[in-house]
Amino acid sequence: MKILVTGGAGFIGSNFILYWLKNHPDDFVVNLDKLTYAGNLENLKEVEGNPNYSFFYGDICEGSIVDKAMEEVDVVVHFAAESHVDRSILDPSIFIKTNVLGTQVLLEQALKHKVKRFHHISTDEVFGSLKLEDPSKFNDRTPYNPRSPYSASKAGADHLVRSYFTTYGLPITMTNCADNFGPFQFPEKLISLAITNLLEGKRIPIYGDGLYVRDWLYVEDHCRAIETILKKGKIGETYLIGSTIEEMNNLTVIKKILKYMGKDENYVEFVKDRPGHDRRYAVDWSKIKKEIGWKPMHSFDKTLKQTIEWYTLNEDWWKRIKNGEYKEYYKKQYGEI
Ligand SMILES: NC(=O)c1ccc[n+]([C@@H]2O[C@H](COP(=O)([O-])OP(=O)(O)OC[C@H]3O[C@@H](n4cnc5c(N)ncnc54)[C@H](O)[C@@H]3O)[C@@H](O)[C@H]2O)c1
């Protein structure tokens, strides 16, 4: 089988490629990536020389490039996106271009190339915000209510993907996943930022009161969920993917990181809140468990410790990132802390 992975040089995409080639060594993987600030081919060093892997540099918004990359492809797994909410607040336009228009270009080419499956990766953020005291969780019947330019652009892409199934019969599947953490995550997201700041002896910026709840999933569990859907998922279906953790707010997550890294709470710095910050996300993943047998396998605390260890051992990887363009963005976002 030949798989086209878009955005394979990013955090989840690169974890997926490494996972896939390890578990399906006879398959061929093409990685189409524009290498934005978030794309890093170093993530894929382990498979660089693998004859069943190839890298295709390009933008998913360019039809002629996607056309070439999709030659003889059986399955598309579409990760490529602008993925950071804070950046979408600073400049929404690139989010609309890549996430909405880029997805439409891919769908069009997928029809032309008659791919057997187009799997679209989306987020739980399209469903909006739950209240802290509300016991309910998102499921695949929850109405969309995106509240940031990022989630609005992902929602737009989701609707397009479903429309290509209904209108043209493109064999799609879709997932809306909770927040991921693990190796190779760009150090702008909460967990990777906190760990790398502590390793640099810096404080951790926390938005507002810190009582924002996310449903943290270890990235390998996400990769395994996509694998399960490619094998057993029903065409046209959407599956929600979440974790087994007790609901935990950002402050609790940060306190765990401080504890595991032997630091005290003086390393926390509360900063001005993100505009429109969603209070709580929680995912009901009973459908994917009941229908095709996936459930998360990793414990939060154990994989959080492993993730801390990974960043500790791979200082060169994140230091190169933090010394580049990211430095300017960080100052703009959090000031000098
Ligand atoms: N990170 C999370 O917690 C999370 C949770 C749920 C869903 N998702 C979704 O998963 C996907 C991957 O997220 P991530 O965190 O790995 O993102 P990321 O920002 O780490 O990586 C995105 C990748 O896409 C590439 N890319 C961006 N624009 C492109 C373009 N125009 N053409 C080709 N490549 C392009 C980048 O170079 C990068 O390699 C996204 O669709 C995101 O919305 C992420």
XYZ file of C-alpha atoms and ligand atoms in Angstrom:
381
model
C 0.000 0.000 0.000
C 1.183 3.518 -0.793
C 0.225 6.231 1.719
C 0.487 9.965 1.190
C 0.948 11.736 4.519
C 0.510 15.509 4.404
C 2.282 17.524 7.089
C 4.501 14.556 7.912
C 7.349 16.758 9.132
C 5.202 18.191 11.935
C 4.614 16.818 15.413
C 1.864 14.229 14.945
C 2.619 13.581 11.259
C 6.225 12.596 11.966
C 5.208 10.403 14.897
C 2.669 8.763 12.563
C 5.243 8.088 9.803
C 7.706 6.559 12.292
C 4.899 4.468 13.801
C 3.596 3.363 10.414
C 6.913 2.280 8.926
C 7.810 0.417 12.112
C 4.541 -1.511 12.104
C 3.990 -1.797 8.327
C 7.496 -2.123 6.870
C 6.185 -3.237 3.463
C 4.092 -0.114 2.880
C 5.420 2.936 1.050
C 5.017 6.367 2.660
C 5.266 9.694 0.811
C 5.520 12.737 3.039
C 4.236 15.974 1.434
C 5.237 18.971 3.546
C 5.894 22.668 2.987
C 8.293 22.817 5.959
C 6.747 25.845 7.629
C 8.165 26.962 10.999
C 6.528 23.806 12.453
C 7.927 21.314 9.933
C 11.233 19.670 10.764
C 12.828 16.853 8.765
C 15.084 16.056 11.730
C 12.041 14.327 13.233
C 12.346 11.733 10.474
C 16.076 10.992 10.611
C 15.321 7.405 11.600
C 13.612 6.705 8.241
C 15.628 9.002 5.963
C 17.433 6.127 4.274
C 14.446 3.790 4.254
C 13.665 2.833 0.606
C 9.965 2.760 1.522
C 9.931 6.422 2.550
C 10.197 9.538 0.435
C 9.896 13.245 1.096
C 8.058 15.512 -1.327
C 8.582 19.218 -0.671
C 5.533 21.340 -1.458
C 2.398 23.192 -0.514
C -0.968 21.431 -0.281
C -2.548 24.578 -1.755
C -0.795 23.965 -5.117
C -2.882 21.640 -7.276
C -0.037 20.689 -9.638
C 2.220 19.674 -6.724
C -0.485 17.657 -4.996
C -1.291 16.035 -8.345
C 2.296 14.732 -8.619
C 2.549 13.709 -4.959
C -0.677 11.716 -5.226
C 0.406 9.532 -8.156
C -0.487 5.881 -7.491
C -1.416 6.641 -3.897
C -3.938 4.331 -2.207
C -4.531 6.221 1.024
C -4.161 9.872 2.052
C -3.694 10.784 5.721
C -4.101 14.533 5.950
C -2.338 16.246 8.881
C -0.955 19.372 7.166
C -2.301 22.477 8.834
C -1.507 25.619 10.668
C -2.113 24.270 14.145
C -1.545 26.861 16.865
C -4.508 28.848 18.220
C -2.358 31.781 19.402
C -0.832 32.214 15.952
C -4.328 32.131 14.406
C -5.274 35.082 16.612
C -2.228 37.037 15.399
C -2.789 36.193 11.704
C -5.881 34.199 10.679
C -5.374 34.415 6.896
C -2.774 31.656 6.540
C -5.057 29.373 8.594
C -7.875 29.836 6.096
C -5.524 29.327 3.167
C -3.825 26.143 4.383
C -6.552 24.544 6.470
C -9.580 25.298 4.280
C -8.322 25.921 0.737
C -5.452 23.433 1.042
C -7.856 20.729 2.178
C -10.125 21.435 -0.804
C -7.172 21.089 -3.213
C -6.324 17.712 -1.653
C -9.943 16.528 -1.866
C -10.128 17.480 -5.533
C -6.921 15.580 -6.339
C -8.029 12.621 -4.218
C -11.132 12.342 -6.412
C -9.060 12.620 -9.582
C -6.626 9.931 -8.417
C -9.466 7.713 -7.149
C -7.787 7.129 -3.784
C -9.269 4.295 -1.763
C -9.341 6.330 1.443
C -8.956 9.973 2.423
C -8.473 10.252 6.181
C -8.785 13.772 7.562
C -7.270 14.703 10.928
C -9.252 17.251 12.871
C -9.541 18.528 16.409
C -12.019 18.527 19.298
C -11.739 22.337 19.257
C -14.338 22.550 16.446
C -17.028 21.790 19.056
C -16.308 24.929 21.078
C -16.121 25.227 24.837
C -17.701 23.246 27.682
C -18.360 24.720 31.103
C -16.213 23.541 34.020
C -19.228 22.406 36.012
C -20.844 20.720 32.988
C -20.451 16.901 33.100
C -21.061 16.490 29.348
C -18.438 15.566 26.743
C -18.154 16.071 22.981
C -19.387 13.269 20.722
C -19.893 12.981 16.961
C -23.396 14.477 17.225
C -22.224 17.607 19.095
C -22.979 20.697 16.962
C -19.970 22.618 15.718
C -19.242 25.874 17.550
C -15.647 26.920 16.744
C -14.502 30.015 18.638
C -10.981 30.769 17.354
C -9.766 31.350 13.784
C -7.856 28.039 14.109
C -10.882 25.973 15.105
C -13.085 27.820 12.588
C -10.647 26.925 9.800
C -10.549 23.271 10.914
C -14.369 23.251 11.070
C -14.483 24.592 7.497
C -12.164 21.796 6.380
C -14.267 19.158 8.188
C -17.435 20.307 6.407
C -15.661 20.200 3.043
C -14.383 16.663 3.687
C -17.898 15.439 4.527
C -19.330 17.250 1.502
C -16.928 15.379 -0.810
C -18.230 12.117 0.636
C -21.901 13.053 0.284
C -21.664 14.836 -3.058
C -18.953 12.945 -4.933
C -18.711 9.679 -3.020
C -15.062 10.214 -1.996
C -14.270 7.439 0.509
C -13.436 9.526 3.558
C -13.013 8.928 7.275
C -12.426 11.653 9.848
C -11.173 12.043 13.380
C -11.553 14.816 15.927
C -8.812 14.340 18.472
C -8.044 15.842 21.878
C -4.779 17.700 22.616
C -1.697 15.545 22.014
C 1.671 15.530 23.735
C 4.895 13.575 23.242
C 8.221 13.686 21.366
C 8.805 16.189 18.527
C 6.083 18.613 19.620
C 7.015 22.151 18.661
C 7.841 23.954 21.939
C 4.975 26.435 21.651
C 2.243 24.148 23.040
C 1.635 23.913 26.800
C 3.519 20.725 27.739
C 6.492 21.050 25.376
C 6.831 24.745 26.212
C 6.728 24.089 29.966
C 9.338 21.319 29.856
C 11.765 23.210 27.611
C 11.384 26.448 29.598
C 12.256 24.598 32.809
C 15.239 22.960 31.129
C 16.399 26.477 30.211
C 15.822 27.686 33.795
C 12.931 29.924 32.661
C 9.448 30.380 34.124
C 6.348 28.841 32.538
C 3.741 31.288 31.216
C 0.191 30.273 32.166
C -2.799 32.013 30.652
C -5.401 33.627 32.943
C -6.311 31.623 36.054
C -4.838 28.401 34.607
C -8.093 26.525 35.156
C -8.519 25.491 31.527
C -9.245 21.811 31.068
C -7.904 19.726 28.181
C -8.169 15.988 27.465
C -4.466 15.097 27.040
C -3.605 12.159 24.775
C -0.161 10.620 24.235
C 0.675 10.959 20.544
C 1.284 7.221 20.013
C -2.291 6.495 21.092
C -3.425 8.923 18.385
C -1.283 7.177 15.739
C -2.737 3.807 16.749
C -6.270 5.208 16.511
C -5.638 6.335 12.919
C -4.198 2.895 12.117
C -7.326 1.233 13.535
C -9.571 3.493 11.452
C -7.603 2.846 8.251
C -8.009 -0.891 8.871
C -11.521 -1.124 10.268
C -13.190 2.292 10.059
C -16.437 2.693 8.145
C -16.361 4.979 5.100
C -18.068 8.312 5.742
C -17.730 8.046 9.525
C -16.276 10.446 12.050
C -14.574 9.116 15.183
C -13.654 11.132 18.262
C -10.379 10.322 19.998
C -9.621 11.165 23.618
C -7.781 9.947 26.677
C -8.435 8.139 29.947
C -7.170 10.888 32.210
C -9.152 12.350 35.057
C -10.159 15.842 34.005
C -7.154 18.018 34.685
C -6.649 21.748 34.351
C -3.511 23.375 32.952
C -2.281 24.310 36.416
C -2.473 20.689 37.566
C -0.557 19.572 34.452
C 2.122 22.192 35.128
C 2.370 21.217 38.811
C 3.040 17.624 37.768
C 5.775 18.771 35.383
C 7.328 20.918 38.133
C 7.254 17.974 40.523
C 8.793 15.514 38.045
C 11.485 18.058 37.138
C 12.258 18.936 40.769
C 11.175 22.601 40.535
C 8.941 24.689 42.789
C 5.924 26.836 41.954
C 8.015 30.005 41.665
C 8.562 28.837 38.101
C 4.929 29.625 37.247
C 4.129 33.014 35.746
C 0.477 33.912 35.188
C 0.123 35.994 32.024
C -2.738 37.863 30.324
C -5.351 35.430 29.086
C -5.800 34.382 25.468
C -8.836 36.154 23.930
C -11.843 33.821 23.613
C -10.021 31.064 25.544
C -12.128 27.864 25.541
C -12.679 26.761 29.157
C -12.954 23.018 28.837
C -12.701 20.238 26.269
C -13.694 16.643 27.014
C -14.055 13.834 24.506
C -16.434 10.882 24.595
C -14.547 8.194 22.637
C -17.015 5.358 23.280
C -17.953 5.119 19.565
C -14.468 4.228 18.312
C -14.104 1.719 21.164
C -17.473 0.074 20.586
C -17.388 0.010 16.787
C -13.756 -0.751 15.947
C -12.072 -1.556 19.250
C -9.631 1.318 19.865
C -8.966 2.706 23.310
C -6.078 4.741 24.730
C -3.383 2.535 26.264
C -0.935 4.960 27.814
C -1.168 6.465 31.299
C -0.800 10.232 31.510
C 1.777 10.303 34.308
C 4.003 7.636 32.809
C 4.064 9.186 29.333
C 4.476 12.672 30.790
C 7.648 11.434 32.527
C 8.816 9.797 29.276
C 8.161 13.053 27.419
C 10.207 15.030 29.975
C 13.003 12.506 29.489
C 12.780 12.839 25.701
C 13.143 16.642 25.820
C 15.966 16.311 28.335
C 17.851 13.933 26.032
C 17.078 15.870 22.838
C 18.140 19.347 23.831
C 19.787 19.993 20.434
C 16.475 19.400 18.678
C 14.444 22.005 20.602
C 17.301 24.441 21.228
C 17.752 24.923 17.488
C 14.035 25.698 17.231
C 13.995 28.053 20.197
C 16.957 30.017 18.856
C 15.322 30.713 15.486
C 12.192 32.537 14.305
C 10.391 31.211 17.348
C 12.293 33.621 19.603
C 10.577 36.639 17.987
C 7.160 35.013 18.209
C 7.702 34.135 21.893
C 8.571 37.725 22.789
C 5.489 39.017 20.981
C 3.275 36.506 22.771
C 4.600 36.479 26.345
C 7.044 39.428 26.584
C 10.349 38.978 28.428
C 9.741 36.251 30.993
N -1.326 18.958 18.204
C -2.495 18.612 18.711
O -2.648 18.510 19.933
C -3.654 18.300 17.790
C -4.836 17.797 18.331
C -5.886 17.469 17.463
C -5.749 17.620 16.103
N -4.590 18.134 15.601
C -4.468 18.267 14.137
O -3.443 17.370 13.751
C -2.733 17.864 12.622
C -1.246 17.910 12.929
O -1.026 18.722 14.080
P 0.451 18.983 14.620
O 0.335 19.410 16.021
O 1.304 17.836 14.249
O 0.848 20.252 13.725
P 2.282 20.887 13.455
O 2.035 22.366 13.431
O 3.301 20.345 14.384
O 2.647 20.383 11.990
C 2.001 20.816 10.842
C 2.798 20.345 9.640
O 2.099 20.754 8.452
C 3.026 21.331 7.550
N 2.312 22.309 6.721
C 1.745 23.469 7.133
N 1.209 24.120 6.075
C 1.423 23.342 4.994
C 1.100 23.464 3.622
N 0.452 24.529 3.160
N 1.463 22.477 2.776
C 2.150 21.392 3.225
N 2.500 21.227 4.517
C 2.132 22.187 5.394
C 4.070 21.984 8.444
O 5.293 22.221 7.747
C 4.201 20.952 9.553
O 5.134 19.961 9.211
C -3.344 19.234 12.325
O -4.279 19.073 11.291
C -4.034 19.633 13.622
O -5.129 20.481 13.387
C -3.541 18.471 16.407
